[in-house]
Every structure is written in structure tokens, then in C-alpha cells.
XYZ file of C-alpha atoms in Angstrom:
724
model
C 62.600 17.678 -57.911
C 65.606 16.505 -56.900
C 67.917 18.631 -55.319
C 71.987 18.391 -55.311
C 74.213 19.878 -52.995
C 78.169 19.271 -52.847
C 80.697 21.111 -50.620
C 84.688 20.636 -51.555
C 87.037 22.414 -49.264
C 90.639 22.762 -50.141
C 93.370 23.824 -47.705
C 90.537 25.219 -45.674
C 90.612 23.447 -42.166
C 87.145 21.934 -41.284
C 85.857 19.541 -39.071
C 83.443 16.879 -39.782
C 81.016 18.158 -37.717
C 81.069 21.415 -39.817
C 81.224 19.550 -43.106
C 77.853 17.522 -42.210
C 76.488 20.746 -41.144
C 77.516 22.510 -44.262
C 75.824 19.513 -46.179
C 72.734 19.275 -44.319
C 72.061 23.156 -44.240
C 72.595 22.986 -47.903
C 69.655 20.197 -48.283
C 67.122 22.143 -46.125
C 67.844 25.165 -48.542
C 66.641 22.697 -51.267
C 63.808 21.554 -49.494
C 60.926 23.561 -51.520
C 61.938 21.593 -54.492
C 59.923 18.530 -53.106
C 61.162 15.445 -51.783
C 60.832 12.429 -49.985
C 63.885 10.818 -48.697
C 67.669 12.902 -48.147
C 71.543 11.434 -47.953
C 74.879 12.453 -47.545
C 78.350 10.812 -48.395
C 81.538 12.219 -46.648
C 84.945 10.612 -45.701
C 85.434 8.048 -43.403
C 87.776 7.585 -40.534
C 89.781 5.158 -42.465
C 92.471 6.296 -45.095
C 90.324 6.394 -48.644
C 86.757 5.319 -47.143
C 83.709 6.697 -47.716
C 80.791 7.048 -44.942
C 76.723 6.978 -46.283
C 74.212 8.667 -44.108
C 70.337 8.067 -45.829
C 67.256 8.412 -44.449
C 63.611 8.273 -45.558
C 61.264 11.854 -44.973
C 62.230 15.088 -44.337
C 65.683 16.582 -43.699
C 65.024 16.575 -39.601
C 65.054 12.809 -40.082
C 68.718 12.632 -41.733
C 69.856 14.840 -38.841
C 68.502 12.273 -36.562
C 70.039 9.293 -38.756
C 73.277 10.768 -38.422
C 73.369 11.775 -34.921
C 72.064 7.825 -34.243
C 75.009 6.685 -36.108
C 77.203 9.024 -34.221
C 80.398 9.537 -36.610
C 83.231 11.419 -35.090
C 82.290 15.016 -35.751
C 85.911 16.509 -34.352
C 88.093 15.002 -36.804
C 89.257 17.554 -39.152
C 90.158 17.791 -42.874
C 92.320 20.382 -44.466
C 90.899 19.259 -47.980
C 87.876 17.023 -48.186
C 84.770 16.662 -50.795
C 81.208 15.834 -49.336
C 78.188 15.399 -51.674
C 74.261 15.562 -50.682
C 71.020 15.229 -52.362
C 66.968 15.063 -51.590
C 65.109 12.651 -53.724
C 61.703 12.724 -55.381
C 61.050 9.127 -56.307
C 60.557 7.967 -59.773
C 62.782 4.689 -59.787
C 61.600 3.049 -56.804
C 59.771 3.821 -53.580
C 61.075 5.778 -50.842
C 62.660 3.544 -48.938
C 66.257 3.870 -47.293
C 67.735 1.376 -49.798
C 66.601 3.972 -52.571
C 67.471 6.925 -51.128
C 70.711 8.630 -52.377
C 73.349 8.737 -52.394
C 73.798 5.251 -54.428
C 77.094 3.110 -54.247
C 78.865 1.040 -56.771
C 79.554 -1.469 -54.324
C 80.146 -2.059 -50.245
C 83.074 -0.494 -50.159
C 81.417 2.604 -51.432
C 84.020 3.026 -54.192
C 82.220 5.095 -56.099
C 79.121 7.491 -54.826
C 76.940 8.775 -57.033
C 73.902 11.126 -56.409
C 71.685 12.239 -59.104
C 68.771 14.090 -60.570
C 66.913 13.122 -63.918
C 65.554 9.595 -65.586
C 68.451 7.180 -67.313
C 65.941 6.067 -69.898
C 68.490 2.950 -70.763
C 69.034 1.880 -66.938
C 67.204 -1.582 -67.587
C 69.767 -2.507 -70.593
C 72.671 -1.140 -68.640
C 70.999 -3.229 -65.383
C 70.889 -6.113 -67.791
C 74.477 -5.889 -68.725
C 76.087 -4.985 -64.794
C 74.049 -8.307 -63.662
C 76.120 -10.376 -66.521
C 79.256 -8.793 -64.953
C 78.596 -10.022 -61.725
C 77.155 -6.920 -59.945
C 74.244 -7.325 -57.463
C 72.030 -4.328 -57.302
C 70.769 -3.406 -53.764
C 68.259 -0.883 -54.914
C 65.225 -0.057 -57.561
C 67.177 2.982 -59.063
C 68.514 4.021 -62.033
C 71.371 5.997 -60.202
C 72.556 2.848 -59.031
C 73.583 1.852 -62.457
C 75.620 4.801 -62.878
C 77.516 4.305 -59.933
C 77.939 0.456 -60.793
C 79.201 1.282 -64.527
C 82.150 3.852 -62.972
C 82.944 1.033 -60.966
C 83.212 -1.671 -64.080
C 84.670 0.592 -66.525
C 87.055 1.701 -63.976
C 88.183 -1.920 -63.222
C 88.137 -2.775 -66.599
C 90.857 -0.132 -67.354
C 93.045 -0.799 -64.794
C 93.168 -4.668 -65.566
C 94.121 -3.565 -69.176
C 97.112 -1.316 -67.473
C 95.239 2.061 -67.847
C 94.406 3.857 -64.741
C 92.455 6.991 -66.090
C 91.897 10.434 -64.679
C 88.693 10.970 -62.754
C 87.145 13.072 -65.908
C 88.152 10.716 -68.461
C 86.234 7.889 -66.647
C 83.595 10.144 -66.602
C 83.565 10.939 -70.161
C 83.527 6.746 -70.631
C 80.383 6.539 -68.718
C 78.731 9.389 -69.932
C 78.834 7.596 -73.361
C 76.512 4.594 -72.233
C 74.116 7.026 -70.686
C 70.699 7.962 -71.928
C 68.248 10.340 -70.526
C 68.336 13.577 -68.377
C 70.819 13.822 -65.503
C 72.770 16.120 -63.115
C 75.283 14.308 -61.405
C 78.325 14.225 -58.613
C 80.408 11.300 -58.241
C 82.715 11.130 -55.275
C 85.417 8.049 -55.423
C 87.895 6.342 -52.779
C 90.341 6.095 -56.086
C 90.402 9.816 -56.011
C 90.579 11.292 -52.830
C 89.153 15.078 -52.479
C 87.885 15.081 -56.014
C 84.712 15.698 -57.440
C 83.420 15.057 -60.664
C 79.753 17.447 -61.406
C 78.394 17.085 -64.969
C 74.825 17.892 -66.221
C 72.555 17.044 -69.360
C 68.950 18.760 -68.931
C 69.119 19.114 -65.334
C 70.645 22.159 -63.708
C 73.668 22.631 -62.063
C 75.757 25.071 -60.850
C 79.341 25.783 -58.793
C 79.681 28.452 -56.309
C 83.514 29.744 -55.861
C 84.365 31.281 -52.350
C 87.936 32.237 -52.027
C 89.691 34.902 -49.852
C 91.840 36.190 -52.343
C 90.436 37.849 -55.289
C 90.279 34.848 -58.358
C 92.741 36.100 -60.987
C 90.086 35.802 -64.229
C 85.998 35.818 -63.512
C 85.840 32.477 -66.100
C 86.837 28.834 -66.339
C 88.332 27.547 -69.675
C 86.883 24.614 -71.063
C 89.290 22.014 -71.672
C 88.793 19.775 -75.122
C 90.905 16.837 -76.024
C 93.929 17.608 -77.521
C 93.812 17.322 -81.369
C 97.602 16.132 -81.677
C 96.656 12.939 -79.522
C 93.843 11.908 -82.154
C 94.565 8.393 -82.679
C 97.182 7.662 -80.463
C 96.531 4.878 -77.522
C 95.032 5.689 -74.619
C 97.433 3.947 -72.695
C 100.762 5.127 -70.919
C 103.452 4.080 -72.983
C 106.099 2.754 -71.141
C 109.578 1.129 -71.756
C 109.188 -2.587 -71.997
C 113.131 -3.660 -71.948
C 113.419 -1.927 -68.204
C 112.288 -4.177 -66.089
C 112.714 -2.414 -63.142
C 110.164 0.444 -64.126
C 106.241 -0.567 -63.588
C 104.747 2.651 -63.681
C 104.793 6.547 -63.104
C 103.352 8.459 -60.021
C 101.927 11.573 -61.068
C 99.873 13.690 -58.325
C 100.486 11.454 -55.918
C 98.984 8.357 -58.518
C 100.232 5.194 -59.827
C 100.048 4.744 -63.458
C 100.895 1.599 -64.686
C 102.711 0.444 -67.396
C 100.865 -0.619 -70.776
C 102.735 -3.649 -72.822
C 102.957 -4.602 -76.370
C 104.676 -1.591 -77.516
C 107.605 -2.209 -79.925
C 110.556 -2.650 -77.779
C 112.915 -0.938 -80.493
C 110.285 2.064 -80.445
C 109.863 2.386 -76.779
C 113.594 1.687 -75.762
C 115.154 3.675 -72.867
C 111.816 5.604 -72.810
C 110.667 6.768 -69.441
C 106.807 5.933 -69.087
C 104.413 8.831 -70.176
C 100.778 9.457 -69.858
C 97.960 8.907 -72.255
C 97.308 12.193 -72.867
C 98.329 15.985 -71.650
C 95.297 15.668 -69.187
C 96.651 12.512 -67.295
C 99.759 14.827 -66.318
C 97.870 17.508 -65.593
C 100.131 19.954 -65.937
C 97.406 22.204 -67.200
C 96.164 25.047 -64.738
C 92.615 26.899 -64.508
C 93.783 30.688 -64.796
C 90.855 31.604 -62.354
C 92.903 29.781 -59.699
C 96.308 30.898 -60.207
C 98.463 32.179 -57.473
C 100.975 35.365 -57.706
C 103.910 33.045 -56.260
C 103.009 29.737 -57.429
C 101.644 28.698 -53.954
C 97.941 26.502 -53.877
C 95.226 29.065 -53.113
C 92.857 28.168 -50.118
C 89.375 27.867 -51.795
C 85.904 26.130 -51.190
C 83.551 25.189 -53.860
C 79.720 24.857 -53.228
C 77.854 22.633 -56.085
C 74.401 22.671 -56.105
C 71.220 22.188 -58.156
C 69.753 25.689 -57.033
C 71.215 28.803 -56.491
C 69.548 29.198 -53.014
C 71.248 27.014 -51.487
C 74.497 28.612 -52.097
C 74.188 32.343 -51.499
C 74.583 31.845 -47.877
C 78.447 30.777 -48.786
C 79.036 33.105 -51.902
C 77.715 34.903 -54.828
C 80.328 34.105 -56.986
C 78.619 31.180 -59.331
C 79.416 29.326 -62.658
C 76.717 27.647 -64.635
C 77.381 24.158 -66.195
C 76.151 23.232 -69.602
C 74.926 20.961 -71.093
C 77.385 17.843 -71.212
C 80.232 19.915 -69.315
C 82.186 17.815 -67.148
C 83.706 19.742 -64.194
C 86.524 18.147 -62.199
C 87.212 19.708 -58.673
C 90.980 19.053 -57.336
C 93.603 20.525 -55.679
C 91.564 23.566 -55.329
C 91.406 23.854 -59.091
C 87.861 23.768 -61.245
C 88.493 22.379 -64.471
C 85.381 21.969 -67.307
C 86.229 19.289 -70.020
C 84.022 18.247 -73.079
C 84.322 15.164 -75.328
C 84.476 16.896 -78.302
C 84.757 20.664 -79.929
C 81.625 22.039 -80.827
C 81.705 24.730 -83.983
C 80.648 28.144 -82.511
C 80.589 26.802 -78.652
C 82.040 28.960 -76.382
C 85.286 28.400 -75.128
C 85.109 29.674 -71.262
C 82.392 29.534 -68.413
C 81.829 32.673 -66.878
C 81.806 33.241 -62.980
C 78.767 35.321 -62.388
C 77.848 37.528 -59.157
C 74.066 36.475 -57.928
C 72.021 39.353 -57.394
C 70.226 37.225 -54.565
C 70.141 38.304 -50.890
C 69.875 35.915 -48.087
C 66.785 37.635 -46.972
C 64.715 36.950 -50.014
C 65.005 33.310 -49.282
C 64.350 33.528 -45.422
C 60.341 33.665 -44.542
C 61.182 36.787 -42.294
C 57.576 37.496 -40.302
C 55.863 35.147 -42.125
C 54.188 31.620 -41.568
C 54.791 30.021 -44.829
C 56.651 30.682 -48.315
C 53.593 31.364 -50.284
C 52.059 33.772 -47.625
C 55.664 35.742 -47.670
C 55.006 35.324 -51.778
C 51.971 36.869 -52.155
C 52.581 39.726 -49.901
C 55.511 40.379 -52.104
C 53.737 40.582 -55.539
C 52.887 44.443 -54.775
C 57.056 44.928 -54.907
C 57.930 41.901 -57.528
C 55.015 43.582 -59.737
C 56.682 46.795 -59.870
C 60.213 45.121 -59.982
C 59.158 43.501 -63.299
C 58.384 47.090 -64.836
C 61.555 48.962 -62.902
C 63.706 50.538 -65.829
C 61.618 49.292 -68.667
C 58.448 51.710 -68.575
C 58.355 55.148 -68.708
C 55.276 56.362 -67.579
C 55.863 60.074 -67.875
C 56.049 59.529 -72.195
C 54.174 56.059 -71.820
C 57.148 54.576 -73.736
C 58.752 50.994 -73.231
C 62.163 49.333 -73.592
C 63.006 45.425 -72.922
C 66.630 45.507 -73.432
C 66.678 41.728 -74.161
C 64.052 41.966 -77.125
C 65.203 45.506 -78.541
C 67.391 43.974 -81.337
C 64.961 40.986 -82.528
C 61.656 43.265 -82.438
C 61.564 43.610 -86.628
C 62.147 40.095 -86.793
C 59.609 39.447 -84.571
C 57.161 41.441 -86.300
C 57.166 39.743 -89.345
C 56.308 36.679 -88.248
C 53.873 34.568 -89.543
C 52.662 33.518 -85.865
C 53.557 33.037 -82.670
C 53.432 30.184 -80.603
C 53.461 30.245 -76.727
C 54.647 27.301 -75.037
C 54.630 26.436 -71.029
C 53.691 24.261 -68.527
C 51.307 24.691 -65.709
C 50.681 28.210 -64.142
C 53.108 29.168 -66.813
C 50.557 28.522 -69.467
C 47.757 30.441 -67.553
C 49.882 33.439 -67.345
C 50.315 33.106 -71.637
C 46.534 32.188 -71.972
C 45.692 35.063 -70.024
C 47.915 37.714 -72.531
C 46.905 35.710 -75.315
C 44.261 38.008 -76.463
C 46.239 41.707 -75.723
C 49.068 39.882 -78.119
C 46.584 39.423 -81.008
C 44.900 42.765 -80.412
C 47.656 44.773 -80.423
C 50.521 42.833 -82.518
C 47.636 41.246 -84.818
C 49.906 38.412 -85.311
C 47.768 34.827 -84.928
C 49.286 33.543 -81.613
C 48.471 29.798 -80.204
C 49.096 28.611 -76.712
C 50.576 25.143 -76.033
C 51.086 22.904 -73.279
C 54.950 21.780 -73.894
C 53.979 18.072 -73.062
C 51.125 17.837 -75.716
C 52.998 20.248 -78.150
C 55.997 17.514 -78.476
C 53.577 14.837 -77.915
C 51.707 15.951 -81.358
C 54.849 16.875 -83.266
C 53.029 20.248 -84.096
C 54.596 21.610 -87.159
C 56.835 24.628 -86.678
C 58.619 26.796 -89.412
C 61.402 29.267 -89.694
C 59.172 32.478 -89.894
C 57.379 31.013 -86.449
C 58.192 32.848 -83.287
C 57.990 30.500 -80.256
C 57.989 32.249 -76.826
C 58.905 29.908 -73.825
C 57.579 30.709 -70.182
C 58.655 29.332 -67.385
C 59.416 29.975 -63.374
C 62.422 28.399 -62.998
C 64.043 27.977 -66.686
C 64.531 24.318 -66.470
C 61.088 22.639 -66.848
C 61.766 19.572 -68.566
C 59.000 19.717 -71.245
C 59.532 23.059 -71.954
C 63.146 22.876 -72.634
C 62.369 19.519 -74.665
C 59.790 21.735 -76.470
C 62.452 24.502 -77.207
C 65.054 22.228 -78.475
C 62.523 21.001 -81.261
C 62.097 24.334 -82.397
C 65.333 25.474 -82.658
C 66.128 22.400 -84.748
C 63.246 23.556 -86.960
C 65.033 26.973 -87.144
C 62.067 28.514 -85.520
C 63.241 32.055 -83.709
C 62.991 31.566 -79.725
C 61.983 33.942 -76.914
C 62.434 33.152 -73.146
C 60.173 34.434 -70.526
C 62.090 33.288 -67.118
C 62.792 34.222 -63.540
C 65.629 32.501 -62.903
C 68.936 33.988 -64.112
C 71.475 31.796 -66.032
C 68.748 29.056 -65.995
C 68.821 26.942 -68.914
C 66.033 28.662 -70.821
C 67.276 31.563 -70.346
C 70.958 30.859 -71.840
C 69.676 28.715 -74.639
C 66.804 30.839 -76.329
C 67.865 33.845 -78.840
C 66.259 36.510 -76.658
C 64.008 36.959 -73.742
C 62.984 38.831 -70.786
C 63.864 38.120 -67.150
C 60.713 38.880 -65.227
C 63.003 40.039 -62.135
C 60.006 38.539 -59.330
C 63.124 37.481 -56.992
C 63.100 33.329 -55.656
C 60.076 31.918 -55.550
C 60.667 29.072 -52.891
C 56.516 27.930 -52.463
C 55.733 25.365 -54.902
C 52.661 26.780 -55.732
C 53.568 29.804 -58.256
C 52.261 33.060 -57.065
C 54.441 36.049 -57.812
C 56.257 34.546 -60.665
C 52.559 34.325 -62.162
C 51.489 38.157 -61.732
C 55.202 38.984 -62.882
C 55.037 36.525 -65.736
C 51.879 38.188 -66.799
C 53.269 41.975 -66.389
C 56.065 40.864 -68.614
C 54.043 39.007 -71.500
C 51.907 42.499 -71.304
C 55.085 44.581 -71.946
C 55.914 42.056 -74.531
C 52.679 42.873 -76.650
C 53.058 46.243 -76.007
C 56.607 46.214 -77.596
C 55.168 44.879 -80.636
C 52.765 47.507 -81.225
C 55.207 50.760 -80.631
C 54.917 51.705 -84.158
C 51.828 51.251 -84.642
C 49.750 54.903 -84.459
C 46.165 52.999 -84.800
C 47.235 51.417 -81.341
C 48.431 54.303 -79.781
C 45.624 55.115 -77.091
C 45.335 51.604 -76.058
C 48.928 51.675 -75.616
C 48.648 54.462 -73.335
C 45.569 53.051 -71.453
C 47.353 49.899 -70.811
C 50.817 51.486 -69.360
C 48.418 54.046 -67.033
C 46.817 51.299 -65.938
C 50.639 49.189 -65.390
C 51.547 51.780 -63.467
C 48.581 51.650 -60.789
C 48.890 48.026 -60.267
C 51.418 47.380 -57.369
C 49.276 49.586 -55.319
C 45.748 48.172 -56.271
C 47.468 44.612 -55.527
C 48.359 45.873 -52.249
C 44.465 47.343 -51.754
C 43.402 43.779 -52.856
C 45.513 41.992 -49.968
C 43.186 43.802 -47.406
C 40.609 41.331 -48.216
C 42.303 38.482 -46.539
C 40.270 38.957 -43.391
C 37.101 38.454 -45.236
C 38.755 35.784 -47.129
C 39.685 33.885 -44.278
C 36.315 34.053 -42.935
C 34.765 32.417 -46.103
C 37.359 29.802 -46.171
C 36.319 29.237 -42.258
C 32.556 28.995 -42.960
C 31.137 28.879 -46.660
C 33.934 26.832 -47.944
C 34.638 24.376 -45.416
C 34.759 21.131 -45.619
C 33.398 21.108 -49.218
C 34.765 18.334 -51.866
C 34.401 20.392 -54.948
C 34.651 23.679 -56.351
C 33.475 25.371 -59.538
C 35.442 28.725 -61.317
C 33.724 30.440 -63.847
C 35.884 32.868 -66.109
C 35.157 34.371 -69.130
C 37.384 36.463 -71.834
C 40.370 37.305 -70.238
C 39.033 35.834 -66.578
C 39.127 32.033 -67.965
C 43.035 31.963 -67.411
C 42.071 33.665 -63.698
C 39.652 31.067 -63.188
C 41.839 28.363 -64.605
C 44.445 29.464 -62.583
C 42.603 29.785 -59.030
C 41.346 26.452 -59.777
C 44.951 24.995 -59.988
C 45.971 26.870 -56.589
C 43.318 25.374 -54.790
C 43.750 21.748 -56.193
C 47.555 21.891 -55.496
C 47.475 23.231 -52.470
C 44.175 22.832 -50.373
C 43.709 19.172 -52.023
C 40.031 19.922 -52.852
C 39.042 19.083 -56.554
C 38.047 22.640 -58.474
C 37.571 23.144 -61.964
C 37.848 26.521 -64.265
C 34.874 26.759 -66.520
C 34.596 28.811 -69.413
C 31.372 30.759 -68.780
C 30.479 30.429 -72.526
C 30.478 26.706 -71.714
C 28.193 26.573 -68.806
C 25.117 25.476 -70.542
C 26.955 22.883 -72.581
C 27.199 20.236 -69.395
C 28.662 22.118 -66.655
C 25.287 23.058 -65.344
C 24.253 19.661 -64.289
C 26.682 19.954 -61.425
C 24.616 23.443 -60.123
C 22.553 23.233 -56.979
C 22.514 24.783 -53.830
C 25.497 22.914 -52.626
C 28.113 23.155 -55.246
C 30.089 26.244 -53.756
C 30.794 28.339 -56.994
C 33.484 31.760 -57.695
C 32.552 33.641 -60.676
C 34.662 36.300 -62.354
C 31.659 39.074 -62.314
C 34.549 42.243 -62.885
C 33.743 45.094 -65.723
C 35.006 44.410 -69.275
C 33.301 44.294 -73.061
C 31.889 40.594 -71.586
C 30.080 41.782 -68.610
C 26.835 41.220 -69.659
C 27.208 37.447 -70.786
C 29.320 36.897 -67.652
C 25.872 38.285 -65.526
C 23.713 36.064 -67.846
C 25.947 32.898 -66.983
C 25.724 33.877 -62.997
C 22.087 34.307 -63.337
C 22.117 30.627 -64.496
C 23.417 29.539 -61.825
C 21.290 31.335 -59.074
C 18.342 30.215 -60.801
C 19.190 27.025 -60.118
C 19.801 27.677 -56.339
C 23.323 28.262 -56.752
C 25.163 30.711 -54.390
C 28.106 32.020 -56.270
C 30.833 34.080 -54.789
C 31.659 36.960 -57.069
C 34.632 38.589 -57.562
C 33.628 42.061 -58.909
C 34.960 45.850 -59.422
C 34.364 48.109 -56.391
C 30.905 49.599 -55.839
C 29.219 47.990 -58.698
C 25.709 48.664 -58.814
C 24.930 45.375 -60.339
C 26.183 42.921 -57.767
C 24.487 45.282 -54.891
C 21.132 45.003 -56.071
C 21.338 41.302 -56.868
C 22.773 40.888 -53.232
C 19.158 42.356 -52.098
C 17.260 39.618 -53.624
C 19.411 36.547 -53.465
C 22.216 35.209 -51.314
C 25.602 36.606 -52.897
C 28.565 36.920 -51.297
C 31.368 39.354 -53.276
C 34.526 40.344 -52.796
C 35.538 43.613 -54.324
C 38.757 44.333 -56.077
C 39.691 47.795 -57.714
C 38.878 48.335 -61.755
C 41.517 48.585 -64.042
C 42.217 47.968 -67.934
C 40.032 45.045 -69.167
C 43.651 43.367 -70.203
C 45.001 43.869 -66.788
C 41.785 42.851 -64.690
C 43.372 39.387 -64.568
C 46.411 40.536 -62.206
C 43.902 41.775 -59.635
C 41.339 39.017 -59.688
C 43.851 36.203 -59.159
C 44.948 37.792 -55.918
C 41.707 37.030 -53.918
C 41.731 33.100 -55.387
C 45.861 32.764 -53.768
C 44.628 33.838 -50.260
C 41.611 31.658 -50.629
C 43.911 28.489 -51.664
C 46.442 29.658 -48.689
C 43.561 29.782 -46.297
C 42.007 26.628 -47.210
C 45.249 24.690 -46.928
C 46.122 26.130 -43.794
C 42.509 25.524 -41.934
C 43.187 22.048 -43.083
C 46.626 21.709 -41.205
C 48.331 21.060 -44.574
C 52.064 21.969 -44.998
C 51.673 25.066 -47.592
C 54.920 25.077 -48.736
C 55.218 21.071 -49.198
C 52.432 19.687 -51.109
C 52.211 16.306 -51.340
C 53.156 14.692 -54.586
C 54.701 18.076 -56.088
C 58.026 19.676 -56.706
C 58.812 23.109 -57.378
C 61.031 22.758 -60.461
C 59.425 19.887 -62.363
C 63.091 18.954 -64.218
C 62.085 15.449 -65.610
C 59.306 14.572 -68.455
């Protein structure tokens, strides 16, 4: 979805050209999330002014727009805050006026970039129009910018110049929905606000000197000031004093205070935050002099990793306020049991992991990374010699999980298919009933959840909106929650009780490939963990663990089919409008996942069908022209699958069969009928889907490449779906 990026430098001299390049490059690192327009906001040539550059299309179009407007790139800034955005349209079609950053007025008093959806924006818009504001765009984001200005002006008229974070608190009180946003203002030069609710946001920190501590304290409203007026108190008798200047800002006096009470008092701030005497411990220096520091704000670590590995992940309702080289985190109220700090973590990601290297597309790179990514998922967790397994994130919770009444697996898209693929092995090994749910449908039905249920949430990004809403729904009902996530530090990984990181590494391509196989393996390991106290399952567990050991090498073997698959795409599948995929048992999930890949990347209609349902209507579609891919690998359902494929060939169908190497059944059939086979190694039945999906990933890739489609950025799709 939308990508957010911000850059703040304090006592680190940067030219405007360098600042623009940093912001634009940050957006380029976020391109994979899917977007239709871009924009940046930086300081202007005049004092306390802001310049905005916006354009529809790719980041390259924004570069051209900036070049066309030709800002002076040589002006230097010792301190500066700039914000940038890639937009995925939700309110208003992609056109320049709807691009972010959105502004409050023609003077750019407040400038906003926003990811998410404000659900009450119509009511806010009506209110602000009645207050005299004129709207330029169709976006919900413009309401936020204008609300900032309305509340700022109202407080100023009442004699109260709020601090930036205090103003933000007032704005957030009026917003309903989800948001990750950055705000910059001419009234608060060299400052930026970052806040989130339901949309990811992190802050990278780069400084020459080592930070004093590896955390930032959360600042709450001062309990002692509860009930006190929000405006600064001043002496009503001293006519010469009309305000106080704090940190270069003028705080006007307030009136109406009892003269006897306020006589001979100097004007004081509304509360401690206006005086800004609190310092962030992480940024304290030994001698009291300010530390040169740079901050990188982003919705994704991929855009920060080039600059720094030190990052802080914001929690929902955090308000991060960056000024004077310090990062302060505020919250509106103090919750019981809430953490008092936000840790500054070190990213394990490497820059090379988010570069294409020798490959043409990220998707191709990620398909070929699967031998390594599947090994990384298992590394340090499985002892192949002793056939034992240890998942550290689940160890303490396993007794509770084994006592569960049922297990509910909740996910979206590809993650949903990985749950379907492993449901049978969960039921077999744990003997606990398992239901697999699409997160959106699960919420729509308001499905009953009980305290003795275990809810497993699977997500690559850990930020998927529907999955997060389903998680909150289950937490409210007291269920134990487990997260299976790729992105370390994501919202889902922090909100669940326990879980497993799949360790697949950054996945940039919109179509999920290596995350699917790693999720599959992580879920199989979870199922194995649940059965490690069952003697009756001992042999079965050994077979699966030894099968897992061979998977990385077998995937490498399957990847050698690429030339044959490429030829298939150029001949049999060229110019086809529709495609049918048949699977049964463990391979039904492979059929659904393969169909999804072909749909989203090559734009060809494809449908995954349960082979047992063939005669209940789908068979009517079969003729000599419809391309059909069938999974005919060996397992307990093999005879039934053969029967289904024979029904297809009897109706002049010409299936492409994914089968095991040197399988005599298919070799014999190929002698009498036109039958194309793609041979994959044989493994344990519950793991066969890991190998069977690789040919379909390659097929979807080459179908798209042959059509000239941009594989990494399929139309209308985004990598991380952070809105409902």
C-alpha cells in the first residue's frame, strides 16, 4: 500500500539537492508496495516556507517534475525535516491534486503524508467546509491537514500556542479509522510529527556518537497537572509583559486569571511539555552539547537499511515528536501494564537482500532464493541427527496449546493457502480440530471465539489490515494467539502472545513466493512441536523431519525445470484466456496458490479446483482448447487423482501433469494420449506441496514476462495490504 518516508537532519549540513535525493531514493525503496502517485515536501527558499512536489505515476515521473520546477539544489541546511509519500488511491482517482503531501492551505501551513483510511472524513469535511475551509482534493488526508490548521488557529485565538505534539493529540481525538502519518509545519520549523494507528511506522536513527541508552522513554501527561488550565498563566497586572518565549517560540498570555492570585507571577507554560525541559536519555551528550543526528522515518525498514540499522518501531497511538536532534514519544494516557519505553533495535537485514543482483526481477530472485530461505526457516530449530525440534517462541506455550478445544488459522491470500496446505498435518499430529479462515470473512461473520481456542495468524508483512483486525477481535475474547510472521518487529509479531518468525528474508516482489514456502515449513514445524509428546506419532515425525532435511536440495532440483516451463509458456499456454488447476488432498492448496500466482502476475483467469468436485459442474468447461494443470504426485489419494485426470482426457482435454520423477503410470499414459509432464522429486506427502508449487511460480513468472508485464508491480495490487 502507500509508502511513507521522512528525513530529518540536525547539525548535519545537507544541501537541498542531497535532501531531495535522500527522499526520492527512500520512495524508490518503497516502490514494491504498490502505488500510483508520489510526492515530497521540503523547506522553501523563504524563511518558514514549504515547497511541495507531486506527480502521478512512478518515482521517475516525480524526478522529472522536480527537475522541471528546478529548485535551487545548492542551498544548505544545518537542520531540516522533509517528508515523502507513494500513494495507492483509496479516496479520489490518481491525479496530481490528490497526490500526497496534502496541505492545509495555500501557504502550506501544515503538510501531511498519510497511509490508511479515515472513516469519518465526510463528517470532518462538512465541519471544516462550514468553518470556511476550501478543499482542493478528493482525499481523506486533506481533512487531517485542515484539521491541524483549524485547531492551531482556534487555540492561538484563545491565547494558547500549543506544542506540536499537544496539537497532534487534539487532532487525533477527532480521527476515526487507521493511519500512519507524518506532519510538517511552517509554525514548527525543523520539527516533524509521526504517529500511527493500524499502519506501520518506524524511525531509523543515525549518529556518529554512540547512543547513551538503546531505548526512548514514553512520556505521559503529567498527572499533577490534571484539571489545570491548558493555557499559559500570565500576570494580568503587568501590562508590559505580553508573553514568554521558550525555545525560540512566543507563548501568548492568557487572561481571565484572578489578579490577586496571579499578581507578580511570571507567565508560565500550560504544562511541563511546553517548557520542553525533558530530554530524551538516548540523545544526551556527556558535556551537554547537542549531538549531530539524522532520523529516517518510514513505513518499511527496506528504505532505511541503506542509512542505518538502528530502528525504533512505533506502537499504535504513539506520537513521535522530533525536534532539536531528539526523539520524544508521547501518549495521550497511561494504560495499565503498557511499556514505559520503546527499544531501539538493530536490523539484521542487509542492503544486498533488497537489491536484484543478477536477476531481472525481484520475483525471479526470490523464486531462486527458496533453497536458502527454506533452510533459514529451519536453521537452529531442527536437529536432523536426533530428529528433534525446538521453536523458542512457542516452547513455554505448548502445554496450553495442546489443551486447546480447537485451532483456528486466520490469514489472507497466499498466507491463507499455506494454512490450507498444512491443516491436514496439524489435525493428524495434534488430533485437535482445525478450521482455516479468511480474515475478512471471519470478521464479517463475527465468528464465535472462546478462551480455550488457539488462534494462529499468518502474515508475511505482519501488518495486513484484515488479519490485524481479526487478531484484535480474538484478543478481546480471551483466546491465546500465535503469530507466524516474516517481518521482525511488525504489529502482528508484537501483538500476539507467542509465535514463530519464518526468517525468509525481505520479500520485495508483490507476488509472494519464498514467504509461502517458509510459512509452509514454519507451520509444519509448529505441528511437529505439538506432537513431540506422542509416542504413536514418533515414526511419522521422523519421516517428516528427514523429509524437511532434503527440501532445500530438492527445490534446487525443481528450479532446473525453468527452461521446459519457459517453452511451455511460449507454446501451449501462449494467448490462452483461462486456465484450470486440479488438486486433491494436500495439493488442493497448491492448486489455489498456483492459480493465485498466475492471476496476479500474468492477468490470466485461472481457477484452482478440488479434483473431487470435477464432476459437480467444472467438467462442463473441459474441451480440447482449455489448458489444464493437474497435480499427480504420489500420496494416499493418487488413484483418485489418476481417475480425475482420466475424466479430463476422456473429454479431449490435454492436461499438463506435475508428477514424481520416473513415474511409470504417467509415462505409460503419455504413450497413448497427448500428455505433458513436469517431473519433481518425491518427498513425504505433507511436504510435497513445497516442491509442486515451484513450477507454478516459474510458470506465472514466464507467462507475465512473455506478455511484457512488470512482474514486480502488477496492476492494482500492493505488497502490504494495510487497509480493509
